[in-house]
Coordinates of N, CA and C in Angstrom, one line a residue:
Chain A
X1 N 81.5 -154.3 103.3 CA 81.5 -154.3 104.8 C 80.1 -154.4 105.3
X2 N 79.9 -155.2 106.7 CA 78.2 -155.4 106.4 C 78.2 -154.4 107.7
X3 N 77.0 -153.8 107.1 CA 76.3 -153.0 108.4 C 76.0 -153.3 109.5
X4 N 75.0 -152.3 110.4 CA 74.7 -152.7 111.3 C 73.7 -153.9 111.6
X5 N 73.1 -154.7 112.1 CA 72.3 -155.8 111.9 C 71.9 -155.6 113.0
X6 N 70.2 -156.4 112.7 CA 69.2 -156.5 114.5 C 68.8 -157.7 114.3
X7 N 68.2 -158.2 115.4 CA 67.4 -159.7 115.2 C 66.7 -159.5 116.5
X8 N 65.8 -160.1 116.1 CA 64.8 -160.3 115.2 C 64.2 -159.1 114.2
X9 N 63.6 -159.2 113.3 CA 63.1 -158.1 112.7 C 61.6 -157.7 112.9
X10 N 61.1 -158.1 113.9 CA 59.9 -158.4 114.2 C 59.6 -159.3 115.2
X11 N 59.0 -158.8 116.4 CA 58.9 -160.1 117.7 C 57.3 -159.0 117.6
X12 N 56.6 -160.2 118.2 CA 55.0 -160.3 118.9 C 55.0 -161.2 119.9
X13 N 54.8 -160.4 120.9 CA 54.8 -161.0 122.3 C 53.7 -160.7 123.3
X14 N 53.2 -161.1 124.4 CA 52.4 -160.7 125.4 C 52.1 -160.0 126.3
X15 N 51.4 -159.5 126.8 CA 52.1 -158.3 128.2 C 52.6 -159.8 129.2
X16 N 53.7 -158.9 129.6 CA 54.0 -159.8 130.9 C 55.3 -161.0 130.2
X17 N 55.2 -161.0 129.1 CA 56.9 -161.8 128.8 C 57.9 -161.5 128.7
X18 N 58.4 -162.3 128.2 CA 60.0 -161.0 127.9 C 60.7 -161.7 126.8
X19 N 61.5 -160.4 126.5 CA 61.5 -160.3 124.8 C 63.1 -159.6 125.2
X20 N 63.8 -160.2 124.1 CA 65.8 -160.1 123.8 C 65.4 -159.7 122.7
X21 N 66.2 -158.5 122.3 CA 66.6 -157.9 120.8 C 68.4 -157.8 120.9
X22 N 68.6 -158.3 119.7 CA 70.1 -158.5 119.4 C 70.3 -157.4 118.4
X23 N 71.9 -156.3 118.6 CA 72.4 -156.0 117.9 C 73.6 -155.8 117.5
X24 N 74.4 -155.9 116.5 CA 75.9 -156.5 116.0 C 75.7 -155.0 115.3
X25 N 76.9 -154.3 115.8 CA 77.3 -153.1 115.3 C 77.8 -153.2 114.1
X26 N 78.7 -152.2 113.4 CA 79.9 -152.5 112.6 C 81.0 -152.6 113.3
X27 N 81.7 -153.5 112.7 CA 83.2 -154.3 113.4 C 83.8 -153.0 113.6
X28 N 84.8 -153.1 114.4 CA 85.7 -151.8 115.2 C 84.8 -150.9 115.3
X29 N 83.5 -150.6 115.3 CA 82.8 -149.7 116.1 C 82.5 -149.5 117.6
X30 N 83.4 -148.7 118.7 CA 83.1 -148.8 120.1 C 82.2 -148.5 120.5
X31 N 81.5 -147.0 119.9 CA 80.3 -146.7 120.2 C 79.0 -147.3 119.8
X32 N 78.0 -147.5 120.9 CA 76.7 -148.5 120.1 C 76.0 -147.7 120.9
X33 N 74.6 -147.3 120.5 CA 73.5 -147.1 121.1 C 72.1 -147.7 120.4
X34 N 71.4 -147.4 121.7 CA 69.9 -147.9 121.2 C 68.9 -146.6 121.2
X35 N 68.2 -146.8 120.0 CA 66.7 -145.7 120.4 C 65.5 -146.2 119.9
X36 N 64.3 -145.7 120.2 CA 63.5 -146.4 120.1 C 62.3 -145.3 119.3
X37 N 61.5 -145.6 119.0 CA 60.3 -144.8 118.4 C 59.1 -145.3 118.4
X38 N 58.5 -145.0 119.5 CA 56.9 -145.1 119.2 C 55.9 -144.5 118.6
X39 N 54.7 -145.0 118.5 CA 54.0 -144.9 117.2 C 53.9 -143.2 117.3
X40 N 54.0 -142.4 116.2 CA 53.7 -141.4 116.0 C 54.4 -140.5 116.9
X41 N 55.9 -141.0 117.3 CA 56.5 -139.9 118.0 C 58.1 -140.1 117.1
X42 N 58.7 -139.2 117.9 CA 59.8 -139.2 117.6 C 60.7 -140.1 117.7
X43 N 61.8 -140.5 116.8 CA 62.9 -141.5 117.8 C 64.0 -141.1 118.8
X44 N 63.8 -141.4 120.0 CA 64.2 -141.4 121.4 C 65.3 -142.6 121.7
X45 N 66.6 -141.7 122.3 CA 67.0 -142.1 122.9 C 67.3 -143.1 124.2
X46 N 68.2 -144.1 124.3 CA 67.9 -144.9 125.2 C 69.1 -145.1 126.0
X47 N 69.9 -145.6 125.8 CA 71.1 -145.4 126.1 C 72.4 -145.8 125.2
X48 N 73.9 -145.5 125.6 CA 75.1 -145.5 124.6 C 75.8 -145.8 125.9
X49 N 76.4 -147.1 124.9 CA 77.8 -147.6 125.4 C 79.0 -147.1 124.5
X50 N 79.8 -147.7 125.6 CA 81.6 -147.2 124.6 C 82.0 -148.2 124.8
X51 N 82.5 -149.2 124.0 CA 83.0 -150.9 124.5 C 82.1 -151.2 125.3
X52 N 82.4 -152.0 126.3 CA 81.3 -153.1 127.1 C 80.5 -151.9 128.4
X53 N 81.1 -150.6 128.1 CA 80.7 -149.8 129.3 C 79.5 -148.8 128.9
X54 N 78.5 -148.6 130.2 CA 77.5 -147.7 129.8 C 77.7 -146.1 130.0
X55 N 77.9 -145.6 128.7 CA 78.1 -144.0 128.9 C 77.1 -143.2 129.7
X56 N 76.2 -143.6 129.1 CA 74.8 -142.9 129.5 C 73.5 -143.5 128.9
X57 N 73.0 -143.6 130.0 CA 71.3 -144.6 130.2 C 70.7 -143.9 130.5
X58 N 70.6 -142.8 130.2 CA 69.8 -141.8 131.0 C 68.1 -141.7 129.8
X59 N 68.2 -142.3 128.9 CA 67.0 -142.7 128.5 C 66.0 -143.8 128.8
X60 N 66.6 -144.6 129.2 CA 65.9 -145.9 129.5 C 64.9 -145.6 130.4
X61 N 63.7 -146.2 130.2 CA 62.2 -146.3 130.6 C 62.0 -146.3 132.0
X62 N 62.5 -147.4 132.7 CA 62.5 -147.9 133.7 C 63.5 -149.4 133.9
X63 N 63.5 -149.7 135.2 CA 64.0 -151.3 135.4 C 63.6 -152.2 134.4
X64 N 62.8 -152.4 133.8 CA 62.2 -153.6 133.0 C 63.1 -153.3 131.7
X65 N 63.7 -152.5 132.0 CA 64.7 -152.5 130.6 C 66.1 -153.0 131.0
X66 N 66.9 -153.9 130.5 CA 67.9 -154.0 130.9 C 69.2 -154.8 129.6
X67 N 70.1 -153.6 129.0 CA 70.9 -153.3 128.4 C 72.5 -154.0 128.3
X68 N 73.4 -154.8 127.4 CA 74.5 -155.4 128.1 C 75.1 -155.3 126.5
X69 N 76.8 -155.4 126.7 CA 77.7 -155.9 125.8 C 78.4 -156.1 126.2
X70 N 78.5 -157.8 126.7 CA 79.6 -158.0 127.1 C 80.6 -158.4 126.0
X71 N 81.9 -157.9 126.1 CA 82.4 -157.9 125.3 C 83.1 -157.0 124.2
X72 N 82.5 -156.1 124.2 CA 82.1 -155.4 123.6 C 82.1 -155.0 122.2
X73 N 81.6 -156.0 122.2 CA 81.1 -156.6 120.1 C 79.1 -156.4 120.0
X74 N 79.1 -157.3 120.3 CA 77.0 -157.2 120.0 C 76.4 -156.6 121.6
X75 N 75.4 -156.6 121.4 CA 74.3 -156.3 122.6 C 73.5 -156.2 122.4
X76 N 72.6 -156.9 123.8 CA 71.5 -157.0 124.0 C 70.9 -156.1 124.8
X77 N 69.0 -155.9 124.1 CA 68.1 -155.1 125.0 C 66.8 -156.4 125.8
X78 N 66.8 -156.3 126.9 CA 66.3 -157.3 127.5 C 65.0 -156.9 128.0
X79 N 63.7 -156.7 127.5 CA 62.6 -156.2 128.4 C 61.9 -157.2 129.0
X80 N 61.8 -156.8 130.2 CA 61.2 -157.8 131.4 C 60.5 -157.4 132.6
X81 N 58.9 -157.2 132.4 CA 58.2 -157.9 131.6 C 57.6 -157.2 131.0
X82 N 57.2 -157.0 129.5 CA 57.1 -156.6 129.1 C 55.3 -155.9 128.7
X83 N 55.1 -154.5 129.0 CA 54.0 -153.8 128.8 C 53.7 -153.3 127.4
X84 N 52.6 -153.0 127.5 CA 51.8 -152.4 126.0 C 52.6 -151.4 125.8
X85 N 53.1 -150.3 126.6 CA 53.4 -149.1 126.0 C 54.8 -148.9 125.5
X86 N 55.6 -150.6 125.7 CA 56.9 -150.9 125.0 C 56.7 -151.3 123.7
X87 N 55.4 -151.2 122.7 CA 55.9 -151.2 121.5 C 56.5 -150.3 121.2
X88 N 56.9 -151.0 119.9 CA 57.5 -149.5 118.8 C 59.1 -150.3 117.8
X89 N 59.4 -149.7 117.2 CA 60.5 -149.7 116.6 C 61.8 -149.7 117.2
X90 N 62.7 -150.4 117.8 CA 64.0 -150.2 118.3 C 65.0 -150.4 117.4
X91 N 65.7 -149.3 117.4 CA 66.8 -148.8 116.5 C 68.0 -149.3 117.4
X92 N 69.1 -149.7 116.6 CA 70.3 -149.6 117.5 C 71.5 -149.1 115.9
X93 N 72.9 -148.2 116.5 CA 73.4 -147.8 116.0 C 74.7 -147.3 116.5
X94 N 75.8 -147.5 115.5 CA 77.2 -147.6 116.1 C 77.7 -146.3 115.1
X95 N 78.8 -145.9 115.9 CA 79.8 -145.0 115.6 C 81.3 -145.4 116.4
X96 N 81.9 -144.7 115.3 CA 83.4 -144.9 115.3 C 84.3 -143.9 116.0
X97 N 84.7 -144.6 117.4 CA 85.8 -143.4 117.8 C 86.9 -142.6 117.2
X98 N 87.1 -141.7 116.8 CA 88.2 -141.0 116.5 C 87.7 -140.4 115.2
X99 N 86.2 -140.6 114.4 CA 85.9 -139.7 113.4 C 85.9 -138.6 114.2
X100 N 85.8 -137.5 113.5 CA 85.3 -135.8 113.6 C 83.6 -135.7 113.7
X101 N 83.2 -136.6 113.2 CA 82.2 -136.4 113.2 C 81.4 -137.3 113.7
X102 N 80.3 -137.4 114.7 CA 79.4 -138.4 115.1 C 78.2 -139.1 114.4
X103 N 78.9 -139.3 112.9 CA 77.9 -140.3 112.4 C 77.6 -141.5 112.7
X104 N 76.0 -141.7 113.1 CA 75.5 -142.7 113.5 C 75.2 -143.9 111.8
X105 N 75.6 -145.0 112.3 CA 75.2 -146.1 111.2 C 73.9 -146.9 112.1
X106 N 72.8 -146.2 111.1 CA 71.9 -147.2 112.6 C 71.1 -148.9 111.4
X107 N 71.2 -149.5 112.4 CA 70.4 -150.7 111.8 C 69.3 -150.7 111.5
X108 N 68.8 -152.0 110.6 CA 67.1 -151.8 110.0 C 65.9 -151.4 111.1
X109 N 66.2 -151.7 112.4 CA 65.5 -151.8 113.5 C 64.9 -153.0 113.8
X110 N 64.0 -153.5 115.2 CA 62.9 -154.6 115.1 C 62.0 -153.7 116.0
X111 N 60.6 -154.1 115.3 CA 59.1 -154.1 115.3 C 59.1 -154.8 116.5
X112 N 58.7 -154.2 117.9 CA 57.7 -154.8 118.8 C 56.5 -154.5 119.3
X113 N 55.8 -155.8 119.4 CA 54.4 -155.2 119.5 C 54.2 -156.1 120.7
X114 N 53.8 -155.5 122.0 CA 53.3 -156.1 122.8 C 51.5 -156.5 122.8
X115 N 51.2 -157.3 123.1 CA 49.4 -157.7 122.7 C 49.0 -157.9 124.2
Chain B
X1 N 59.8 -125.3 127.5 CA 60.5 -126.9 127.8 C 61.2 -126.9 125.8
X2 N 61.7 -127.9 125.8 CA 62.7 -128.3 125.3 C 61.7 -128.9 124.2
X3 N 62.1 -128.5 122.6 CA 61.0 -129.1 121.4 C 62.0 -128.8 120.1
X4 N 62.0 -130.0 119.3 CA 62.4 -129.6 118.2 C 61.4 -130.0 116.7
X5 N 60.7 -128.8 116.3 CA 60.0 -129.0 115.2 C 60.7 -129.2 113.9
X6 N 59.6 -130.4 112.8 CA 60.1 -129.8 111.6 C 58.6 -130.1 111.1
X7 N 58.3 -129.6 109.7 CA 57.0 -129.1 109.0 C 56.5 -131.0 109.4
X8 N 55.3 -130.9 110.1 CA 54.5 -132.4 110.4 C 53.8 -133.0 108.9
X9 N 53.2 -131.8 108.3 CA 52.8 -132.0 106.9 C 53.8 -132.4 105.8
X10 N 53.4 -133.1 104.9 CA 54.5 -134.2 103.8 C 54.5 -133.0 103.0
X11 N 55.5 -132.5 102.1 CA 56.1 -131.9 101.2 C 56.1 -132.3 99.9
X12 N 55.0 -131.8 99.2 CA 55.2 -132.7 97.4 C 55.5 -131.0 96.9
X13 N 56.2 -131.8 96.1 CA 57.2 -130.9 95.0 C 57.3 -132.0 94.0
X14 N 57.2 -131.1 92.3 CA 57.7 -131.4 91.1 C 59.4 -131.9 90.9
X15 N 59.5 -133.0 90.4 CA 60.8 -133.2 89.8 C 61.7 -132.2 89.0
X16 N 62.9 -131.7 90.0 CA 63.4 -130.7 89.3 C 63.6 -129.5 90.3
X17 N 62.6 -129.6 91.0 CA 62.3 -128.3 91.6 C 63.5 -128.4 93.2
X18 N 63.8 -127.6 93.9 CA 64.5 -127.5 94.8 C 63.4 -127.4 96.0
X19 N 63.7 -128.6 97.1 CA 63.2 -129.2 98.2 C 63.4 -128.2 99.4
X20 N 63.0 -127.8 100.3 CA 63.7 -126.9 101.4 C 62.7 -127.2 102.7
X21 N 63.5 -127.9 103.2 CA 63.2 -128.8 104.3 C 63.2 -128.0 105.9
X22 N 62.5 -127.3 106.9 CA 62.7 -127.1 108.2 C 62.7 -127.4 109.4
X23 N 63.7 -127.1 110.2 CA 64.1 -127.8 111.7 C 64.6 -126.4 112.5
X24 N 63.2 -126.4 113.5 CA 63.2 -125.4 114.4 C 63.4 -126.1 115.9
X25 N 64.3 -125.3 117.0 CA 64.6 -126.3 117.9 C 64.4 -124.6 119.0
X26 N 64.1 -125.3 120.1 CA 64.1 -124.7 121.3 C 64.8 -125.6 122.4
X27 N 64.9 -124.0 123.4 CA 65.6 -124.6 124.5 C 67.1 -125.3 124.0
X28 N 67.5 -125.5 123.1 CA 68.3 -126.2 123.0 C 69.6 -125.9 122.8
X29 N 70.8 -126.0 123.1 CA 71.9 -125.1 122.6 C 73.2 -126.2 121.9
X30 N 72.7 -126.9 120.6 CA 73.3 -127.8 120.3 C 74.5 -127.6 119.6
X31 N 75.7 -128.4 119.6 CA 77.4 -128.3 119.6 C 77.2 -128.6 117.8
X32 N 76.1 -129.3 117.4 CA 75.7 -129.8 115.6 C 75.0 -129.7 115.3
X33 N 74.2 -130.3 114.4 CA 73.0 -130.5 113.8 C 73.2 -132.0 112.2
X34 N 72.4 -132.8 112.4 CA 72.6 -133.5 111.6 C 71.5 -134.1 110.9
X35 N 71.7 -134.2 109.3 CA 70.4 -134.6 108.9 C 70.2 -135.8 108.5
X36 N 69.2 -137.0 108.7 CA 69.4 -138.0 108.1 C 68.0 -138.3 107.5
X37 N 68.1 -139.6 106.5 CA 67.4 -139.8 105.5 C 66.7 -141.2 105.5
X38 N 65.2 -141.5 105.9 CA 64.8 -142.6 106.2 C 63.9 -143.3 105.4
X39 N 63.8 -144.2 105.1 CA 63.2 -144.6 103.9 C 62.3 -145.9 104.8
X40 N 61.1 -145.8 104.4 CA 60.2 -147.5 105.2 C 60.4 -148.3 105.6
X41 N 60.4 -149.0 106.3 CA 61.4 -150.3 107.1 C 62.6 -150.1 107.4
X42 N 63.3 -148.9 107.0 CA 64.8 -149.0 107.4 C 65.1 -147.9 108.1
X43 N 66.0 -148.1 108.8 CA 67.0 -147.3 109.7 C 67.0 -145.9 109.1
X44 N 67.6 -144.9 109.5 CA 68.2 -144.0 109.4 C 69.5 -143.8 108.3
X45 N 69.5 -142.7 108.0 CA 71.0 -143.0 106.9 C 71.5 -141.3 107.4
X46 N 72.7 -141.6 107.4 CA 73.4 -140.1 107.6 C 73.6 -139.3 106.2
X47 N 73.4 -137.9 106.6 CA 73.4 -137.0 105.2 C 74.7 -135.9 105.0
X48 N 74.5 -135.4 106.2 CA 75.1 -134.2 106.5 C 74.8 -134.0 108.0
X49 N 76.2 -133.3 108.2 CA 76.6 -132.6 109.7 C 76.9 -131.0 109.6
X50 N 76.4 -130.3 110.4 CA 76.6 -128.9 110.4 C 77.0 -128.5 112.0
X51 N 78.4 -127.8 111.9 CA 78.4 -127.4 113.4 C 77.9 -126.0 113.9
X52 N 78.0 -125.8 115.0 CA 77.3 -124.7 115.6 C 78.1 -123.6 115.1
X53 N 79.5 -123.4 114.7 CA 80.0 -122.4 114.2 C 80.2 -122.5 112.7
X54 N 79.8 -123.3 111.8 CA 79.2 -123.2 110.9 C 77.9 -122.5 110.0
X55 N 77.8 -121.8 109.1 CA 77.0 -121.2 108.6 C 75.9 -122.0 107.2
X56 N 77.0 -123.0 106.6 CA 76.2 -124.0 105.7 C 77.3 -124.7 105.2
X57 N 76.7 -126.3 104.8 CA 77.0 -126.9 104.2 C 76.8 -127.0 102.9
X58 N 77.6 -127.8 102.2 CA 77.4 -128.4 101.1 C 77.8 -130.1 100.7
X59 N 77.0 -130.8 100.0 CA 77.2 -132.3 99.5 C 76.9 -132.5 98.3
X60 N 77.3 -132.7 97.4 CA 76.4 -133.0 95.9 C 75.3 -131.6 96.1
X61 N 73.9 -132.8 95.6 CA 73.0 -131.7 95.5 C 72.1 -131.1 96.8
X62 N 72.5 -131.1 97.6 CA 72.3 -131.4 99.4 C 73.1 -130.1 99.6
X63 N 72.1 -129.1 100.6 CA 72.8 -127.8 100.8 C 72.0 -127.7 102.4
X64 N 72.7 -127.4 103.7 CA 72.3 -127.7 105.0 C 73.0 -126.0 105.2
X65 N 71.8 -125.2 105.7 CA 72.4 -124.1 106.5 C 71.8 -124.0 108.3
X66 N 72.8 -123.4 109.0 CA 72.5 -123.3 110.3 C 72.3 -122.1 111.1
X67 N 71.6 -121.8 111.5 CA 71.7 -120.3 112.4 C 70.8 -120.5 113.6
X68 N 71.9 -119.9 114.3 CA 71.8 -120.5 116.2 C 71.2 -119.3 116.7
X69 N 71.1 -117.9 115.8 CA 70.9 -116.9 116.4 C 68.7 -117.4 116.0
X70 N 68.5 -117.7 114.8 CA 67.1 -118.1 114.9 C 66.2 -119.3 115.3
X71 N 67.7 -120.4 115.7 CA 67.4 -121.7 116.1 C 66.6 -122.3 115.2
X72 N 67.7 -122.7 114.0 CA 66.7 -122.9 113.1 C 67.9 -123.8 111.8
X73 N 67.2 -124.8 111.5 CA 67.8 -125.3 109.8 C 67.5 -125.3 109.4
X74 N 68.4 -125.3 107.5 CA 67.1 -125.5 106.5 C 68.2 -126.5 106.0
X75 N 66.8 -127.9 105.3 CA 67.7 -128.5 104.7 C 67.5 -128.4 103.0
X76 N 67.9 -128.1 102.0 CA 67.6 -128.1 100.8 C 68.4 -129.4 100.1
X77 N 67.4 -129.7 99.2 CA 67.7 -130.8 97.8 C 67.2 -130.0 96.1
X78 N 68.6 -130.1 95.8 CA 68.2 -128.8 94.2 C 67.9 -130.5 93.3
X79 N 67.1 -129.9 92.3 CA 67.1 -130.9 91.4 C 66.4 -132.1 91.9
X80 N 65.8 -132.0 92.7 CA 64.8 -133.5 92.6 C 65.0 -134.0 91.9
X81 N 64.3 -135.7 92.7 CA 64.1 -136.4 91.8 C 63.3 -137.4 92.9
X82 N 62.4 -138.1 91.8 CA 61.6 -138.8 92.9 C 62.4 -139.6 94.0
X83 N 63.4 -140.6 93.3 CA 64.1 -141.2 94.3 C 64.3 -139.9 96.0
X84 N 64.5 -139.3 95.5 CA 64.7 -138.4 96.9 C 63.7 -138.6 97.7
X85 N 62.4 -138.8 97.6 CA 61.0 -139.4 98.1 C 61.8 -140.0 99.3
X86 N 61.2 -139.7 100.7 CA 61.3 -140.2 101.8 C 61.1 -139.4 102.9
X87 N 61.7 -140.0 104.3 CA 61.2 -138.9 105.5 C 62.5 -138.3 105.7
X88 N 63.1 -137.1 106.3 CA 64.3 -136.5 106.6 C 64.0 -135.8 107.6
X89 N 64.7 -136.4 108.8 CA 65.1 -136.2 110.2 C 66.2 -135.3 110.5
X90 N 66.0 -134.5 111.3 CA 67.1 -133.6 111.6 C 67.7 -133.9 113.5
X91 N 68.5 -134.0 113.5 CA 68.8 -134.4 115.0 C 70.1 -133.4 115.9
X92 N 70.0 -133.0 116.8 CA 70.8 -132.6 117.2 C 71.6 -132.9 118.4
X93 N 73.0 -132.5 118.9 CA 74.1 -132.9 119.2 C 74.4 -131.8 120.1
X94 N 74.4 -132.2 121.2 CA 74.0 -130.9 122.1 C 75.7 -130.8 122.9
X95 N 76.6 -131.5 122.6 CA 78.0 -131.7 123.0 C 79.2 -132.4 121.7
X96 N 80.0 -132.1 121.8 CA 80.9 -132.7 121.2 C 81.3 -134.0 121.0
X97 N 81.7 -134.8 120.5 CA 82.1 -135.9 121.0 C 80.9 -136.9 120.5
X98 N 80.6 -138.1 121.2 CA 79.9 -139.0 120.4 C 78.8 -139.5 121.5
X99 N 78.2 -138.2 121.7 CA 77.0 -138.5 122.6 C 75.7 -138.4 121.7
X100 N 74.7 -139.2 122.7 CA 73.3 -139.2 121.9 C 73.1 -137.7 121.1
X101 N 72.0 -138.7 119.9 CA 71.3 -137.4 119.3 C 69.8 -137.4 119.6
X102 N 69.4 -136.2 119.4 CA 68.1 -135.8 119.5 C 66.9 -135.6 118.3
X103 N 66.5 -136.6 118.2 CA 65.6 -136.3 116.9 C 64.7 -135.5 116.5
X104 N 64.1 -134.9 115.7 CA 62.9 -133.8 115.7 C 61.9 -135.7 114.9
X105 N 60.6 -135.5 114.6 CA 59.6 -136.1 113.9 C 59.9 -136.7 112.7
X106 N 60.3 -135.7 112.2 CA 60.8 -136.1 110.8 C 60.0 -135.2 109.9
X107 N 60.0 -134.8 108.6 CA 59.5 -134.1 107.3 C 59.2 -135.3 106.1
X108 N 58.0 -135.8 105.6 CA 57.8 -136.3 104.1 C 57.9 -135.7 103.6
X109 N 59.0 -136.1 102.4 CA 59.2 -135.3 101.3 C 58.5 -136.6 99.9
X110 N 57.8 -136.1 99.0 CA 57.4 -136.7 97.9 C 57.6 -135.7 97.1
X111 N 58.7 -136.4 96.0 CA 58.7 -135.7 94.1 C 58.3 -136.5 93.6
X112 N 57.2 -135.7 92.9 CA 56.3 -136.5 91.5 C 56.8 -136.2 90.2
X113 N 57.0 -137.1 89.5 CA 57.4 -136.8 88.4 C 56.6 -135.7 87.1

C-alpha cells in the first residue's frame, strides 16, 4: 500500500510568487493535516481536515496561506505571495478514523526555500 | 507559557547499550504522548503511544514510560544498534480523538559500533 506522497520534493521560488504543494494521503484516510518546520525549530502545526472539511486552522500563518481538499482525497497548500520566512520543510500527514489511536503517517515532506 | 523540552544535545551511546531518551513538557495537560522516529529527508514514523492514564509502554525493544505528576517521558531503546541512529520526537495530544500533535525538537540519538 503506498504511503503518503508530496510533490514537489523541492520548490525554489522568489519572494513575491506563489508556490502549490500537493499532498495524496493514504487511500481511506479522512483525516489529513499539514505541518511545517522551520529551520532549527520544531515541527508546527498548520491545520487538519476531516474529508473535504477544515477541523481546525488554527495554525496557519496568515491569509497568504490557503489550504483545500476538494474532494476529499489530495490537497493543496497554496502560498500567496510568498515571503522569506515561509521556508522550511512542509509535512503533510493522514490518519485513519476509527483507530484508537491517532497515528499520524506523515509524508517525505517538500523543501521550500523562498530567495 | 507552554514548552516541551527534549535533551537539544545528540546522544552517542555504544552498541548494545540501552538509549533513554527525554521529553519534558509544561503547561501542558496532554490526553497522550507519542513518540516518533525521523530519519534525513524523511517524514516522521510512528513508534509508540502512551496515554495519560497509562504508566508505560512496551514494543519489541522500545520501552515509553509516562508520568503526568512530573510532566515528563522517557523513551528507552535496550540493545542498540546503530541502525537505531536517528532523531526521536516526542509529541503530544492534548485531547482525544484525532486532533493535532505537538512536537518537542527532537533528540539525536547515534550508536557507534
Amino acid at each position: 500500500e503506498a504511503g503518503v506522497t508530496q510533490f514537489p520534493s523541492h520548490s525554489v521560488i522568489e519572494k513575491g510568487q506563489t508556490v502549490t504543494l500537493r499532498c495524496d494521503p493514504i487511500s481511506g484516510h479522512d483525516n489529513l493535516y499539514w505541518y511545517r518546520r522551520v529551520m532549527g525549530k520544531e515541527i508546527k502545526f498548520l491545520l487538519h481536515f476531516v474529508k473535504e472539511s477544515k477541523q481546525d486552522e488554527s495554525g496557519m500563518p496568515n491569509n497568504r496561506f490557503l489550504a483545500e481538499r476538494t474532494g476529499g482525497t489530495y490537497s493543496t497548500l497554496k502560498v500567496q505571495p510568498a515571503e522569506l520566512e515561509d521556508s522550511g520543510v512542509y509535512f503533510c500527514a493522514s490518519s485513519q478514523v476509527g483507530s484508537s489511536y491517532n497515528e499520524q503517517f506523515f509524508g517525505p515532506g517538500t523543501r521550500l526555500t523562498v530567495l | 507559557s507552554q514548552k516541551i523540552e527534549q535533551n537539544s544535545e545528540a546522544l552517542n551511546i555504544q552498541e548494545g547499550k540501552t538509549a533513554t531518551l527525554t521529553c519534558n513538557y509544561t503547561n501542558y495537560s496532554p490526553a497522550y504522548l507519542q513518540w516518533y522516529r525521523q530519519d534525513p529527508g524523511r517524514g516522521p514514523v510512528f513508534l509508540l503511544l502512551i496515554r495519560e492514564n497509562e504508566k508505560e509502554k512496551r514494543k519489541e525493544r522500545l520501552k515509553v514510560t509516562f508520568d503526568t505528576t512530573l510532566k515528563q517521558s522517557l523513551f528507552h531503546i535496550t540493545a542498540s544498534q546503530p541502525a537505531d541512529s536517528a532523531t526521536y520526537l516526542c509529541a503530544l495530544g492534548l485531547s482525544g480523538g484525532y486532533n493535532k500533535l505537538i512536537f518537542g525538537a527532537g533528540t539525536r540519538l547515534a550508536v557507534h559500533p
